[in-house]
Amino acid sequence: MRAVSVLPGGELAVVDKPDPTPGEGEVVIAVERCGICGSDLHLKSSGLIGPGAVMGHEFCGRVVDRGAGTDGVAEGDLVSVLPSGRCGVCALCVSGRSELCPAQAMTAIGLGFNDGAYAEFCKAPVRSCYPIPDGMTVEQGALVEPYAVALHAVHRSRVVADPGLKVGVIGAGPIGLLTVAALRGEGATNVVVAERAEMRAELASSMGAASLVSNAGALATAFGGEQPDVIFDCAGSPLTPPLALEAVTAGGEIVLVGVVDIGQTLDMPGLLWIIKQVDVRSSIAYTDEEFGQSVDAVAKGVIDPAVLVSDTRPLAAAQASFDDLAAGRAVKLLLSPALG
Ligand SMILES: [Zn+2]
Ligand SMILES: [Zn+2]
């Protein structure tokens, strides 16, 4: 099969790889769409992805081959895949925090250990496959995973208990935009987005942001002169969390969603943090349950792929697409093996 692999020099290129064969409890999926994630850019530049590895963890496709013990799905089924196999039996899984299951370090698809979906075919455990309802498009199917990330971030916050809170979102990249959509989906209406780039700011308005400011510091006065109760930091930069701490109201909450590079530290003004008594929470991935909720929400139209997806491209365009994303020339790009 054709797959996008990391060459020894670090470039991405289409190579020939053996077709995957399903083991017990596994299926092989013909990839329809696979999104390029901001974390893929971080991962590639980290050097953790070795030569020969295939990335890609935001995907949907059709089941084309099944191993033993996979009666839950049929060949031809369209599925979105939760790309990190959780064990289902550890203390974290049992207590409803499967996003932290330690088994994922070895089971994750497209993050280094197991080949991902920048390829014609990808292997996945059947229990990670979530059937896509009739009428849902393959573009929507590829957005289930990143929307689940945003949904989890919102669930980590006070907004769930009080959707009337004043909410700031820093950064209108894919995760920021999806967080705006998830906030709207959970009933929040008072959402202001801080984004420097005009094109992304416009997308935030289309996603349902009530208003916009051009930088994180301006969130402090964005609500008729009042400070936000909660700020979601989705910028993926170590520079913005300290600005969030300054902008948020005393006793407020900051949720860290954007991913920073390995080795980067956050330089938080310690005295300010203490005297404002701000709760700083982090958010990673989603629970199994939230992935299922994401399928339902995306199927109901919580996000418009036409707003979020800048382009759909062939596998051969993977490296150029990484370059475009890194340079801010696109917001969300999908790869489609059928395009070449
Ligand atoms: Zn991702
Ligand atoms: Zn577990």
XYZ file of C-alpha atoms and ligand atoms in Angstrom:
342
model
C 0.000 0.000 0.000
C 0.969 3.661 -0.271
C 1.765 5.377 3.006
C 3.359 8.646 4.073
C 6.492 7.845 5.995
C 9.173 9.859 7.743
C 12.443 9.638 5.774
C 15.798 9.525 7.635
C 16.265 13.261 6.925
C 12.911 14.047 8.560
C 10.970 14.774 5.356
C 7.629 13.114 4.698
C 7.258 11.099 1.505
C 4.977 8.446 0.027
C 6.541 4.983 0.294
C 5.416 1.415 -0.360
C 4.549 -0.575 2.753
C 3.051 -4.036 3.202
C -0.739 -4.006 3.642
C -1.612 -4.450 7.323
C -3.157 -7.767 8.367
C -5.630 -7.866 11.268
C -4.841 -9.858 14.400
C -7.403 -11.074 16.893
C -9.769 -8.261 17.854
C -8.449 -6.041 15.075
C -9.806 -4.702 11.806
C -8.175 -3.106 8.783
C -9.668 0.170 7.622
C -9.399 1.705 4.159
C -8.728 5.313 5.087
C -11.203 7.844 3.648
C -9.889 11.019 5.330
C -7.125 11.694 7.838
C -6.635 15.106 9.398
C -3.231 16.622 10.038
C -3.082 17.577 13.708
C -1.061 20.366 15.317
C 0.404 17.688 17.563
C 1.731 15.910 14.453
C 3.794 19.015 13.687
C 5.136 19.079 17.258
C 5.758 15.321 17.158
C 7.644 15.412 13.876
C 9.908 18.235 14.995
C 10.520 16.479 18.340
C 12.451 13.675 16.641
C 10.310 11.086 18.480
C 8.927 9.811 15.186
C 11.578 7.480 13.827
C 12.327 6.902 10.132
C 9.744 4.597 8.567
C 6.957 5.520 10.979
C 3.536 6.538 9.662
C 1.661 9.322 11.480
C -2.053 10.159 11.333
C -4.552 9.740 14.161
C -7.612 11.806 13.122
C -9.315 9.499 10.682
C -12.272 7.617 9.400
C -12.614 4.902 6.811
C -14.297 1.681 5.761
C -13.684 -1.676 7.382
C -12.189 -3.939 4.705
C -10.743 -6.863 6.683
C -11.439 -8.364 10.102
C -9.564 -10.626 12.497
C -11.213 -13.102 14.855
C -13.491 -11.684 17.531
C -14.612 -8.602 15.614
C -18.312 -9.347 15.267
C -19.195 -5.791 16.362
C -18.477 -4.400 12.884
C -19.037 -5.596 9.321
C -16.969 -5.168 6.199
C -18.008 -1.946 4.483
C -18.898 -0.161 7.729
C -17.759 3.458 7.905
C -16.053 4.112 11.247
C -14.202 6.847 13.099
C -11.331 5.488 15.135
C -10.367 6.392 18.682
C -6.643 6.264 18.021
C -5.341 5.214 21.431
C -6.425 1.812 22.700
C -7.430 1.989 26.347
C -7.259 -1.189 28.428
C -10.693 -0.818 30.015
C -9.582 -2.522 33.241
C -6.998 -0.294 34.964
C -8.006 1.945 37.885
C -8.117 5.033 35.640
C -10.298 3.362 32.982
C -12.639 1.923 35.609
C -12.993 5.302 37.332
C -14.021 7.026 34.083
C -10.686 8.644 33.277
C -9.717 6.500 30.314
C -7.963 9.497 28.721
C -5.130 8.794 31.181
C -4.910 4.998 30.670
C -1.199 4.080 30.699
C -1.739 1.375 28.060
C -2.026 4.123 25.420
C 1.735 4.635 25.392
C 2.033 1.340 23.503
C -1.325 1.153 21.713
C -1.602 4.641 20.223
C -2.047 4.710 16.452
C 0.001 7.195 14.431
C 2.074 8.544 17.301
C 5.251 6.556 16.695
C 4.785 2.971 17.931
C 1.984 1.862 15.615
C 1.524 3.046 12.052
C -1.195 5.623 11.564
C -3.600 6.690 8.861
C -1.538 8.799 6.460
C -1.915 5.665 4.364
C -4.311 3.694 2.215
C -4.965 1.244 5.043
C -4.645 1.311 8.821
C -5.090 -1.405 11.441
C -7.096 -0.708 14.617
C -8.630 -2.627 17.516
C -12.340 -3.223 16.905
C -13.212 -1.708 20.287
C -11.713 1.598 19.080
C -14.023 1.751 16.041
C -17.088 3.988 16.328
C -19.644 3.510 13.534
C -20.517 6.682 11.653
C -24.267 7.246 11.423
C -26.001 7.406 8.032
C -25.790 10.842 6.508
C -22.549 11.798 8.231
C -19.816 12.700 5.751
C -16.229 11.445 5.723
C -15.072 15.032 6.402
C -17.176 15.010 9.561
C -15.820 11.549 10.371
C -12.251 12.859 10.354
C -13.196 15.715 12.702
C -14.632 13.462 15.423
C -11.219 13.014 17.085
C -10.235 16.695 17.335
C -13.785 17.667 18.369
C -13.535 15.109 21.181
C -10.386 16.916 22.369
C -12.332 20.185 22.552
C -15.329 18.537 24.203
C -13.106 17.101 26.927
C -11.548 20.518 27.541
C -14.990 22.052 28.024
C -16.000 19.177 30.295
C -12.890 19.897 32.405
C -14.123 23.454 33.045
C -16.710 25.260 35.160
C -18.667 26.047 32.017
C -20.408 22.672 32.238
C -21.973 23.692 35.561
C -22.586 27.299 34.497
C -22.832 27.991 30.734
C -23.552 31.652 31.497
C -19.949 32.333 32.507
C -17.811 34.828 30.602
C -15.388 32.700 28.573
C -12.198 33.648 26.747
C -10.464 31.433 24.190
C -6.858 32.163 23.233
C -5.938 31.043 19.730
C -8.210 30.213 16.799
C -6.296 27.313 15.346
C -8.205 24.043 14.888
C -8.402 23.272 18.613
C -9.398 26.840 19.499
C -12.092 26.838 16.820
C -13.380 23.438 17.901
C -13.366 24.611 21.529
C -15.588 27.530 20.490
C -17.919 25.028 18.817
C -17.886 22.742 21.859
C -18.609 25.700 24.169
C -21.579 26.622 21.994
C -22.625 22.974 21.962
C -22.620 22.967 25.786
C -24.755 26.103 25.895
C -22.146 28.846 26.426
C -22.941 32.028 24.499
C -20.641 34.614 26.073
C -17.413 33.582 24.317
C -14.689 36.001 23.197
C -11.766 34.755 21.101
C -8.277 36.280 21.088
C -6.549 35.746 17.743
C -3.953 37.820 15.903
C -4.411 36.364 12.414
C -7.365 37.948 10.629
C -8.265 34.853 8.616
C -8.478 32.684 11.752
C -10.378 35.355 13.667
C -13.038 35.367 10.945
C -13.360 31.599 11.271
C -13.874 32.013 15.035
C -16.843 34.273 14.304
C -18.255 31.673 11.921
C -17.828 29.040 14.654
C -19.962 31.094 17.036
C -17.648 33.418 18.966
C -19.660 36.396 20.246
C -16.778 38.787 19.637
C -13.054 38.974 18.954
C -9.956 40.669 20.317
C -6.570 40.730 18.646
C -4.438 39.559 21.596
C -4.691 37.555 24.818
C -4.083 40.580 27.045
C -7.146 42.326 25.619
C -9.377 39.566 27.036
C -9.066 41.365 30.399
C -11.461 44.076 29.233
C -13.366 42.166 26.579
C -16.585 41.730 28.546
C -17.774 45.314 28.888
C -14.627 46.093 30.848
C -14.925 42.942 32.957
C -12.525 40.023 33.076
C -13.405 36.510 31.867
C -14.354 33.855 34.426
C -12.710 31.074 32.438
C -9.987 31.141 29.775
C -9.177 28.242 27.458
C -5.592 28.501 26.237
C -5.541 26.849 22.824
C -2.557 28.683 21.334
C 0.005 25.904 21.762
C 2.626 28.412 22.899
C 4.338 28.798 26.285
C 3.880 32.575 25.986
C 0.106 32.742 26.411
C -0.673 30.995 29.762
C 0.978 33.844 31.743
C -1.173 36.304 29.760
C -4.238 34.223 30.587
C -3.339 34.447 34.274
C -3.239 38.239 34.027
C -6.470 38.471 32.037
C -8.673 36.061 34.017
C -10.771 37.265 36.952
C -9.661 36.660 40.536
C -10.858 33.222 41.578
C -11.253 32.268 37.917
C -10.124 29.266 35.924
C -7.645 28.580 33.126
C -7.804 25.394 31.048
C -4.595 24.519 29.188
C -5.519 22.763 25.942
C -2.855 23.725 23.392
C 0.173 21.445 23.224
C 3.660 22.899 23.717
C 6.945 21.320 22.611
C 8.892 18.885 24.762
C 11.217 20.791 27.071
C 9.237 24.034 26.943
C 8.302 25.333 30.389
C 5.570 27.749 31.437
C 6.801 30.889 33.122
C 3.809 31.721 35.338
C 3.944 34.786 37.615
C 3.767 32.874 40.897
C 2.617 35.688 43.173
C -0.180 36.657 40.787
C -1.287 33.037 40.544
C -1.521 32.773 44.327
C -3.109 36.121 45.153
C -5.711 35.718 42.396
C -6.344 32.113 43.516
C -6.810 30.963 39.933
C -7.444 27.279 39.199
C -5.151 26.205 36.365
C -6.238 22.887 34.884
C -4.827 20.950 31.984
C -6.758 18.882 29.486
C -5.559 15.961 27.395
C -7.481 13.884 24.878
C -10.940 12.575 25.873
C -12.590 9.620 27.535
C -14.019 6.720 25.523
C -17.465 8.073 26.408
C -16.606 11.546 25.124
C -15.408 10.082 21.818
C -18.888 8.546 21.423
C -20.478 11.887 22.359
C -18.286 13.554 19.747
C -19.620 11.226 17.024
C -23.178 12.200 17.984
C -22.430 15.939 18.179
C -20.553 16.047 14.874
C -23.328 14.013 13.213
C -25.840 16.611 14.448
C -23.812 19.386 12.807
C -22.062 21.041 15.757
C -19.233 21.935 13.379
C -19.343 22.900 9.726
C -16.426 21.172 7.963
C -16.629 23.834 5.240
C -15.583 26.434 7.837
C -12.822 24.439 9.479
C -11.262 22.405 6.657
C -9.027 24.522 4.410
C -8.381 21.780 1.849
C -8.358 18.017 1.173
C -5.184 16.741 -0.475
C -3.472 13.565 -1.747
C -0.964 11.674 0.419
C 1.793 13.020 -1.828
C 1.029 16.522 -0.522
C 1.764 15.585 3.109
C 5.083 17.417 3.447
C 3.801 20.525 1.650
C 0.746 20.429 3.910
C 2.883 20.284 7.063
C 4.803 23.293 5.703
C 1.583 25.197 4.981
C 0.225 24.513 8.470
C 3.499 25.500 10.151
C 3.486 28.761 8.181
C -0.157 29.505 9.020
C -1.259 29.238 5.365
C -4.011 26.754 6.286
C -6.070 25.885 9.368
C -7.128 22.251 9.003
C -5.957 20.005 6.190
C -7.219 16.511 5.431
C -5.412 13.840 3.441
C -7.380 11.534 1.158
C -5.512 8.458 -0.177
C -8.025 8.262 -3.039
C -6.626 11.526 -4.430
C -3.190 9.942 -4.917
Zn -4.912 15.276 17.067
Zn -6.714 1.548 31.274
